[in-house]
CSV table of C-alpha atoms in Angstrom, one decimal:
chain,number,residue,atom,x,y,z
Y,1,MET,CA,-55.0,40.8,-42.0
Y,2,CYS,CA,-57.1,38.8,-39.6
Y,3,THR,CA,-58.9,35.7,-40.8
Y,4,VAL,CA,-62.0,34.6,-38.9
Y,5,ALA,CA,-61.9,30.8,-38.7
Y,6,LEU,CA,-64.8,28.4,-37.9
Y,7,ALA,CA,-65.2,27.5,-34.3
Y,8,GLY,CA,-62.7,24.8,-33.3
Y,9,GLU,CA,-60.6,25.2,-36.4
Y,10,LEU,CA,-56.9,25.6,-35.6
Y,11,SER,CA,-54.2,27.6,-37.4
Y,12,VAL,CA,-51.3,25.6,-38.6
Y,13,ASP,CA,-48.3,26.1,-36.4
Y,14,ASP,CA,-45.5,23.6,-36.3
Y,15,PHE,CA,-45.0,23.1,-32.6
Y,16,GLU,CA,-43.7,19.9,-31.2
Y,17,PHE,CA,-44.8,19.1,-27.7
Y,18,LYS,CA,-43.2,16.9,-25.1
Y,19,ASP,CA,-46.5,15.0,-24.6
Y,20,ASP,CA,-50.2,15.0,-25.4
Y,21,ASP,CA,-51.1,16.7,-22.2
Y,22,GLN,CA,-49.0,19.8,-23.2
Y,23,ALA,CA,-50.5,19.8,-26.7
Y,24,ALA,CA,-54.0,19.6,-25.2
Y,25,ARG,CA,-53.2,22.5,-22.8
Y,26,TYR,CA,-51.9,24.5,-25.7
Y,27,ASN,CA,-55.0,24.0,-27.8
Y,28,ALA,CA,-57.2,25.0,-24.9
Y,29,LEU,CA,-55.2,28.0,-23.9
Y,30,ILE,CA,-55.0,29.5,-27.4
Y,31,GLN,CA,-58.8,29.5,-27.5
Y,32,GLU,CA,-59.0,31.4,-24.2
Y,33,PHE,CA,-57.1,34.4,-25.4
Y,34,ARG,CA,-58.4,37.1,-27.7
Y,35,CYS,CA,-56.2,38.1,-30.7
Y,36,PRO,CA,-55.4,41.8,-29.7
Y,37,LYS,CA,-55.6,43.1,-33.2
Y,38,CYS,CA,-58.8,41.3,-34.2
Y,39,LEU,CA,-62.1,42.3,-32.7
Y,40,ASN,CA,-63.7,39.0,-32.0
Y,41,THR,CA,-61.3,36.1,-32.8
Y,42,ASN,CA,-59.2,34.0,-30.4
Y,43,LEU,CA,-55.6,33.2,-30.9
Y,44,ALA,CA,-56.5,29.8,-32.4
Y,45,GLY,CA,-58.5,31.2,-35.2
Y,46,SER,CA,-56.4,34.2,-36.3
Y,47,ASP,CA,-53.7,34.6,-38.9
Y,48,ALA,CA,-52.7,38.0,-37.7
Y,49,PRO,CA,-48.9,38.3,-37.0
Y,50,ILE,CA,-49.5,39.2,-33.4
Y,51,ALA,CA,-51.6,36.2,-32.9
Y,52,LYS,CA,-48.8,34.0,-34.3
Y,53,ASP,CA,-46.4,35.7,-31.8
Y,54,LEU,CA,-48.7,35.1,-28.9
Y,55,ARG,CA,-49.2,31.5,-29.9
Y,56,ARG,CA,-45.5,31.1,-30.0
Y,57,ALA,CA,-45.3,32.7,-26.5
Y,58,VAL,CA,-47.9,30.2,-25.2
Y,59,TYR,CA,-45.9,27.3,-26.6
Y,60,ARG,CA,-42.7,28.6,-25.1
Y,61,LEU,CA,-44.3,29.1,-21.7
Y,62,ILE,CA,-45.8,25.6,-21.7
Y,63,SER,CA,-42.4,24.2,-22.7
Y,64,GLU,CA,-40.8,26.1,-19.9
Y,65,GLY,CA,-43.1,24.3,-17.5
Y,66,LYS,CA,-45.4,27.2,-16.6
Y,67,THR,CA,-48.9,26.4,-15.4
Y,68,ASP,CA,-52.1,27.5,-17.2
Y,69,GLN,CA,-52.7,30.2,-14.6
Y,70,GLU,CA,-49.1,31.5,-14.9
Y,71,ILE,CA,-49.7,31.8,-18.7
Y,72,ARG,CA,-52.9,33.7,-18.2
Y,73,ASP,CA,-51.1,36.0,-15.8
Y,74,PHE,CA,-48.4,36.5,-18.4
Y,75,MET,CA,-51.0,37.6,-21.0
Y,76,LEU,CA,-52.9,39.7,-18.5
Y,77,ALA,CA,-49.8,41.6,-17.3
Y,78,ARG,CA,-49.0,42.6,-20.9
Y,79,TYR,CA,-52.4,43.0,-22.6
Y,80,GLY,CA,-54.8,43.6,-19.8
Y,81,ASP,CA,-58.3,42.3,-19.4
Y,82,PHE,CA,-59.1,42.7,-23.1
Y,83,VAL,CA,-57.0,39.6,-23.9
Y,84,LEU,CA,-59.3,37.3,-21.9
Y,85,TYR,CA,-62.3,36.1,-23.8
Y,86,LYS,CA,-64.2,35.6,-20.5
Y,87,PRO,CA,-63.9,38.9,-18.5
Y,88,ARG,CA,-62.8,38.6,-14.9
Y,89,LEU,CA,-65.2,39.5,-12.2
Y,90,THR,CA,-63.8,42.8,-10.8
Y,91,PRO,CA,-65.5,45.9,-9.6
Y,92,ALA,CA,-64.9,47.4,-13.0
Y,93,THR,CA,-66.6,44.6,-14.8
Y,94,LEU,CA,-69.5,44.2,-12.4
Y,95,LEU,CA,-71.7,46.4,-14.5
Y,96,LEU,CA,-70.7,44.4,-17.6
Y,97,TRP,CA,-71.7,41.2,-16.0
Y,98,PHE,CA,-74.9,42.2,-14.2
Y,99,SER,CA,-76.4,45.0,-16.3
Y,100,PRO,CA,-78.3,42.5,-18.6
Y,101,LEU,CA,-79.7,40.9,-15.5
Y,102,ILE,CA,-80.7,44.2,-13.9
Y,103,LEU,CA,-82.2,45.4,-17.2
Y,104,LEU,CA,-84.2,42.1,-17.4
Y,105,LEU,CA,-85.5,42.5,-13.9
Y,106,VAL,CA,-86.6,46.1,-14.6
Y,107,LEU,CA,-88.4,45.1,-17.7
Y,108,ALA,CA,-90.1,42.2,-15.9
Y,109,LEU,CA,-91.2,44.7,-13.2
Y,110,VAL,CA,-92.6,47.0,-15.8
Y,111,ILE,CA,-94.4,44.2,-17.7
Y,112,LEU,CA,-95.9,43.0,-14.4
Y,113,GLN,CA,-97.1,46.5,-13.6
Y,114,ILE,CA,-98.8,46.8,-17.0
Y,115,ALA,CA,-100.4,43.4,-16.5
Y,116,ASN,CA,-101.7,44.3,-13.1
Y,117,ARG,CA,-102.9,47.6,-14.2
Y,118,ARG,CA,-105.0,46.0,-17.0
Y,119,SER,CA,-106.6,43.5,-14.7
Y,120,ALA,CA,-107.1,45.8,-11.8
Y,121,VAL,CA,-109.2,48.4,-13.5
Y,122,SER,CA,-112.4,48.5,-11.7
Y,123,LEU,CA,-115.4,50.6,-12.4
Y,124,SER,CA,-117.7,52.0,-9.8
Y,125,ASP,CA,-121.3,50.8,-10.1
Y,126,GLU,CA,-122.3,54.2,-11.6
Y,127,ASP,CA,-119.7,54.0,-14.3
Y,128,ARG,CA,-120.6,50.4,-15.0
Y,129,ALA,CA,-124.2,51.4,-15.6
Y,130,ARG,CA,-123.1,54.2,-17.9
Y,131,VAL,CA,-121.0,51.8,-19.9
Y,132,GLU,CA,-123.9,49.5,-20.3
Y,133,ASP,CA,-126.1,52.3,-21.5
Y,134,LEU,CA,-123.6,53.4,-24.0
Y,135,THR,CA,-122.8,50.0,-25.4
Y,136,THR,CA,-126.3,48.6,-25.7
Y,137,GLU,CA,-128.0,50.8,-28.2
B,1,MET,CA,-102.5,56.5,-4.6
B,2,ALA,CA,-102.3,53.1,-6.3
B,3,VAL,CA,-102.5,54.5,-9.8
B,4,ASN,CA,-99.7,57.0,-9.3
B,5,LYS,CA,-97.4,54.3,-7.9
B,6,ARG,CA,-98.0,52.2,-11.0
B,7,ARG,CA,-97.3,55.1,-13.3
B,8,LEU,CA,-94.1,55.8,-11.4
B,9,LEU,CA,-92.9,52.2,-11.9
B,10,LEU,CA,-93.9,52.3,-15.5
B,11,LEU,CA,-91.7,55.3,-16.0
B,12,LEU,CA,-88.7,53.6,-14.2
B,13,PRO,CA,-87.0,52.5,-17.4
B,14,ILE,CA,-86.7,56.1,-18.6
B,15,PRO,CA,-84.3,57.3,-15.8
B,16,PHE,CA,-82.5,53.9,-16.0
B,17,PHE,CA,-82.1,54.4,-19.8
B,18,LEU,CA,-80.9,58.0,-19.2
B,19,ILE,CA,-78.3,56.9,-16.6
B,20,LEU,CA,-77.1,54.2,-19.0
B,21,LEU,CA,-76.9,56.7,-21.8
B,22,ALA,CA,-75.0,59.1,-19.6
B,23,VAL,CA,-72.6,56.3,-18.6
B,24,LEU,CA,-72.0,55.3,-22.2
B,25,VAL,CA,-71.5,58.8,-23.5
B,26,ALA,CA,-69.1,59.6,-20.6
B,27,GLY,CA,-67.2,56.4,-21.3
B,28,PHE,CA,-67.0,57.3,-25.0
B,29,TYR,CA,-65.5,60.7,-24.3
B,30,LEU,CA,-63.2,59.6,-21.6
B,31,GLY,CA,-61.9,56.7,-23.6
B,32,ARG,CA,-61.6,58.2,-27.0
B,33,HIS,CA,-57.8,58.4,-26.9
B,34,ASP,CA,-57.3,55.3,-24.8
B,35,VAL,CA,-59.4,52.5,-26.2
B,36,HIS,CA,-57.3,49.9,-24.4
B,37,PRO,CA,-55.1,51.6,-21.8
B,38,SER,CA,-51.8,49.8,-21.6
B,39,ALA,CA,-51.6,47.1,-18.9
B,40,LEU,CA,-48.1,48.3,-18.4
B,41,LEU,CA,-48.9,51.8,-17.2
B,42,GLY,CA,-47.1,52.3,-13.9
B,43,SER,CA,-45.0,49.2,-14.5
B,44,THR,CA,-41.3,49.0,-15.4
B,45,PHE,CA,-40.3,48.8,-19.0
B,46,PRO,CA,-39.8,45.1,-19.7
B,47,SER,CA,-36.3,43.8,-19.1
B,48,PHE,CA,-34.6,43.1,-22.4
B,49,LYS,CA,-31.3,42.5,-24.0
B,50,SER,CA,-30.9,43.5,-27.7
B,51,ILE,CA,-28.6,45.2,-30.1
B,52,LYS,CA,-28.6,48.6,-31.6
B,53,LEU,CA,-29.8,48.7,-35.2
B,54,ARG,CA,-26.8,50.6,-36.8
B,55,SER,CA,-23.9,49.7,-34.5
B,56,GLY,CA,-24.8,46.2,-33.4
B,57,GLN,CA,-23.8,47.3,-29.9
B,58,THR,CA,-25.5,45.4,-27.1
B,59,VAL,CA,-28.2,47.4,-25.3
B,60,THR,CA,-30.4,46.4,-22.3
B,61,SER,CA,-33.4,47.9,-20.5
B,62,GLU,CA,-30.9,49.5,-18.0
B,63,ASP,CA,-29.6,51.7,-20.8
B,64,LEU,CA,-33.0,53.4,-21.2
B,65,LYS,CA,-33.0,54.6,-17.6
B,66,GLY,CA,-31.7,58.0,-16.5
B,67,GLU,CA,-33.5,59.9,-19.1
B,68,VAL,CA,-37.1,60.5,-20.2
B,69,ARG,CA,-37.7,58.5,-23.4
B,70,LEU,CA,-40.2,58.4,-26.1
B,71,VAL,CA,-40.0,54.8,-27.4
B,72,ASN,CA,-41.5,54.3,-30.8
B,73,VAL,CA,-42.3,50.9,-32.3
B,74,TRP,CA,-42.0,51.1,-36.1
B,75,ALA,CA,-41.2,49.0,-39.2
B,76,SER,CA,-40.5,49.6,-42.9
B,77,TRP,CA,-43.5,47.5,-43.8
B,78,CYS,CA,-45.8,49.7,-41.6
B,79,VAL,CA,-47.7,52.2,-43.7
B,80,ALA,CA,-48.9,54.4,-40.8
B,81,CYS,CA,-45.3,54.8,-39.7
B,82,VAL,CA,-44.7,56.9,-42.8
B,83,ASP,CA,-47.6,59.1,-41.7
B,84,GLU,CA,-46.3,59.7,-38.2
B,85,HIS,CA,-42.7,60.1,-39.1
B,86,ASP,CA,-42.9,63.8,-39.7
B,87,VAL,CA,-44.8,64.3,-36.5
B,88,LEU,CA,-42.1,62.3,-34.5
B,89,SER,CA,-39.3,64.3,-36.2
B,90,LYS,CA,-41.0,67.6,-35.3
B,91,ILE,CA,-41.5,66.4,-31.7
B,92,ALA,CA,-37.9,65.3,-31.3
B,93,GLU,CA,-36.7,68.6,-32.8
B,94,THR,CA,-38.8,71.0,-30.8
B,95,SER,CA,-39.1,69.2,-27.4
B,96,HIS,CA,-35.6,67.7,-27.5
B,97,ILE,CA,-37.0,64.5,-26.0
B,98,SER,CA,-34.9,61.4,-26.4
B,99,LEU,CA,-36.6,59.4,-29.2
B,100,ILE,CA,-35.8,55.7,-29.2
B,101,GLY,CA,-36.9,53.4,-32.0
B,102,ILE,CA,-37.8,49.7,-31.8
B,103,SER,CA,-37.2,48.2,-35.1
B,104,TYR,CA,-40.1,45.7,-34.9
B,105,LYS,CA,-40.0,42.5,-36.9
B,106,ASP,CA,-38.1,44.1,-39.7
B,107,GLU,CA,-35.1,43.1,-41.8
B,108,ARG,CA,-32.1,45.2,-41.0
B,109,THR,CA,-31.5,46.4,-44.5
B,110,ASP,CA,-35.1,47.2,-45.0
B,111,ALA,CA,-35.1,49.3,-41.8
B,112,LEU,CA,-31.9,51.1,-42.7
B,113,ASN,CA,-33.1,51.9,-46.2
B,114,TRP,CA,-36.4,53.3,-44.7
B,115,LEU,CA,-34.5,55.6,-42.4
B,116,THR,CA,-32.3,56.8,-45.3
B,117,ARG,CA,-35.3,57.5,-47.3
B,118,TYR,CA,-37.4,59.3,-44.6
B,119,GLY,CA,-34.8,60.6,-42.3
B,120,ASP,CA,-33.7,59.4,-38.8
B,121,PRO,CA,-34.6,61.6,-35.9
B,122,TYR,CA,-34.0,58.8,-33.3
B,123,ASP,CA,-31.2,58.6,-30.8
B,124,PHE,CA,-30.9,54.9,-31.6
B,125,HIS,CA,-33.0,51.9,-32.4
B,126,LEU,CA,-33.4,48.6,-30.6
B,127,VAL,CA,-33.8,45.5,-32.7
B,128,ASP,CA,-36.8,43.3,-32.1
B,129,LEU,CA,-36.6,40.8,-34.9
B,130,ASN,CA,-39.1,38.2,-33.8
B,131,GLY,CA,-41.4,40.5,-31.8
B,132,ASP,CA,-40.6,39.0,-28.4
B,133,LEU,CA,-39.9,42.5,-26.9
B,134,GLY,CA,-43.2,43.6,-28.5
B,135,VAL,CA,-45.1,40.8,-26.7
B,136,ASN,CA,-43.5,41.9,-23.4
B,137,LEU,CA,-44.7,45.5,-24.2
B,138,GLY,CA,-48.2,44.4,-25.0
B,139,VAL,CA,-47.8,45.6,-28.6
B,140,TYR,CA,-50.6,45.0,-31.0
B,141,GLY,CA,-48.6,46.0,-34.1
B,142,ALA,CA,-46.8,49.0,-35.5
B,143,PRO,CA,-46.8,51.9,-34.8
B,144,GLU,CA,-47.1,52.3,-31.1
B,145,THR,CA,-45.4,54.8,-28.8
B,146,PHE,CA,-44.5,54.7,-25.1
B,147,LEU,CA,-43.5,57.4,-22.7
B,148,VAL,CA,-40.9,56.0,-20.3
B,149,ASP,CA,-39.6,58.0,-17.3
B,150,ARG,CA,-36.1,58.2,-15.9
B,151,ASP,CA,-36.6,55.2,-13.7
B,152,GLY,CA,-37.8,53.1,-16.6
B,153,ILE,CA,-41.5,53.3,-15.7
B,154,VAL,CA,-44.0,53.3,-18.5
B,155,ARG,CA,-46.1,56.4,-18.1
B,156,TYR,CA,-48.2,56.5,-21.4
B,157,LYS,CA,-48.8,54.3,-24.4
B,158,HIS,CA,-50.3,55.4,-27.7
B,159,ILE,CA,-51.6,52.8,-30.2
B,160,GLY,CA,-51.5,54.0,-33.8
B,161,ALA,CA,-49.8,56.8,-35.6
B,162,MET,CA,-48.6,59.7,-33.4
B,163,THR,CA,-50.3,63.0,-34.0
B,164,HIS,CA,-49.5,66.5,-32.8
B,165,GLU,CA,-52.8,66.5,-31.0
B,166,ILE,CA,-52.0,63.4,-28.9
B,167,TRP,CA,-48.5,64.8,-28.2
B,168,ARG,CA,-49.7,68.2,-27.2
B,169,GLU,CA,-52.8,67.1,-25.1
B,170,GLU,CA,-51.7,63.7,-23.6
B,171,ILE,CA,-48.0,63.2,-23.7
B,172,GLU,CA,-46.3,66.6,-23.4
B,173,PRO,CA,-48.0,67.5,-20.1
B,174,LEU,CA,-46.7,64.2,-18.7
B,175,VAL,CA,-43.2,64.9,-19.9
B,176,GLY,CA,-43.3,68.1,-17.9
B,177,ASP,CA,-44.5,66.1,-14.8
B,178,VAL,CA,-42.0,63.3,-15.1
B,179,SER,CA,-39.1,65.7,-15.8
B,180,ASN,CA,-39.7,67.5,-12.6
B,181,GLU,CA,-39.8,64.4,-10.4
């Protein structure tokens, strides 16, 4: 099944690249894509058969001279947004990106209100006298 | 009054939470069959050139057109494929839909033996030895099933074993639609 590897650890594939630049691009790209069958592993860190196939596809596309963006488009067209580790900013993912921030703001507002409430409690003179009476016995 | 306004703001998280809960529950029920809807929905079936499993005859994506097809990705090493085999056989038998297999990353002899053992309700099988067609289809693994219309457009994708429920509720209605187009 799927093996979770340590961050930065690469699966062993025997790919030969034309130059170091291609090899570097390959290593970067296979960390960008999520292994479709594993919940939270990138292509670099997965032993799943589909991950191997996709790594091979990335290698082939690099060798064919495709740009990084073209390779991302290739993956997106076939596997959808789920294949990208970093979700794109689209209307559909707006809530995904901003709901933590919105939630934080709401919480901050609430906390502020509680704090204000505590410090803003003011007693009328009459009530203040009553409190003094009750507490000094 | 000042106190009421504060109370109101204090209670703000509650409707926010309820809305969030409603969204999540709705999302759950809407998505229970379609965890990851195929990126290919509405697109043309990927162009391919392959051979038929039994005859070795050349077959391309053009050959799928002209008829509504149920394309099923399977393999002899796939356990769930055994589970869905009866379901697919029944579907092919009762609906007369054209059932096309993709022999996915499987040795020819293993695939043929499997079909001999369990039966072969398919019209024919495409061979995808190294999974390249699978990658173009956005396949996660076997089994997966696609509904493809007469023009070669992918209309539905199911990940995992086919069930009578999925067929009846999700795919069969579409078959009716696409057959009348």
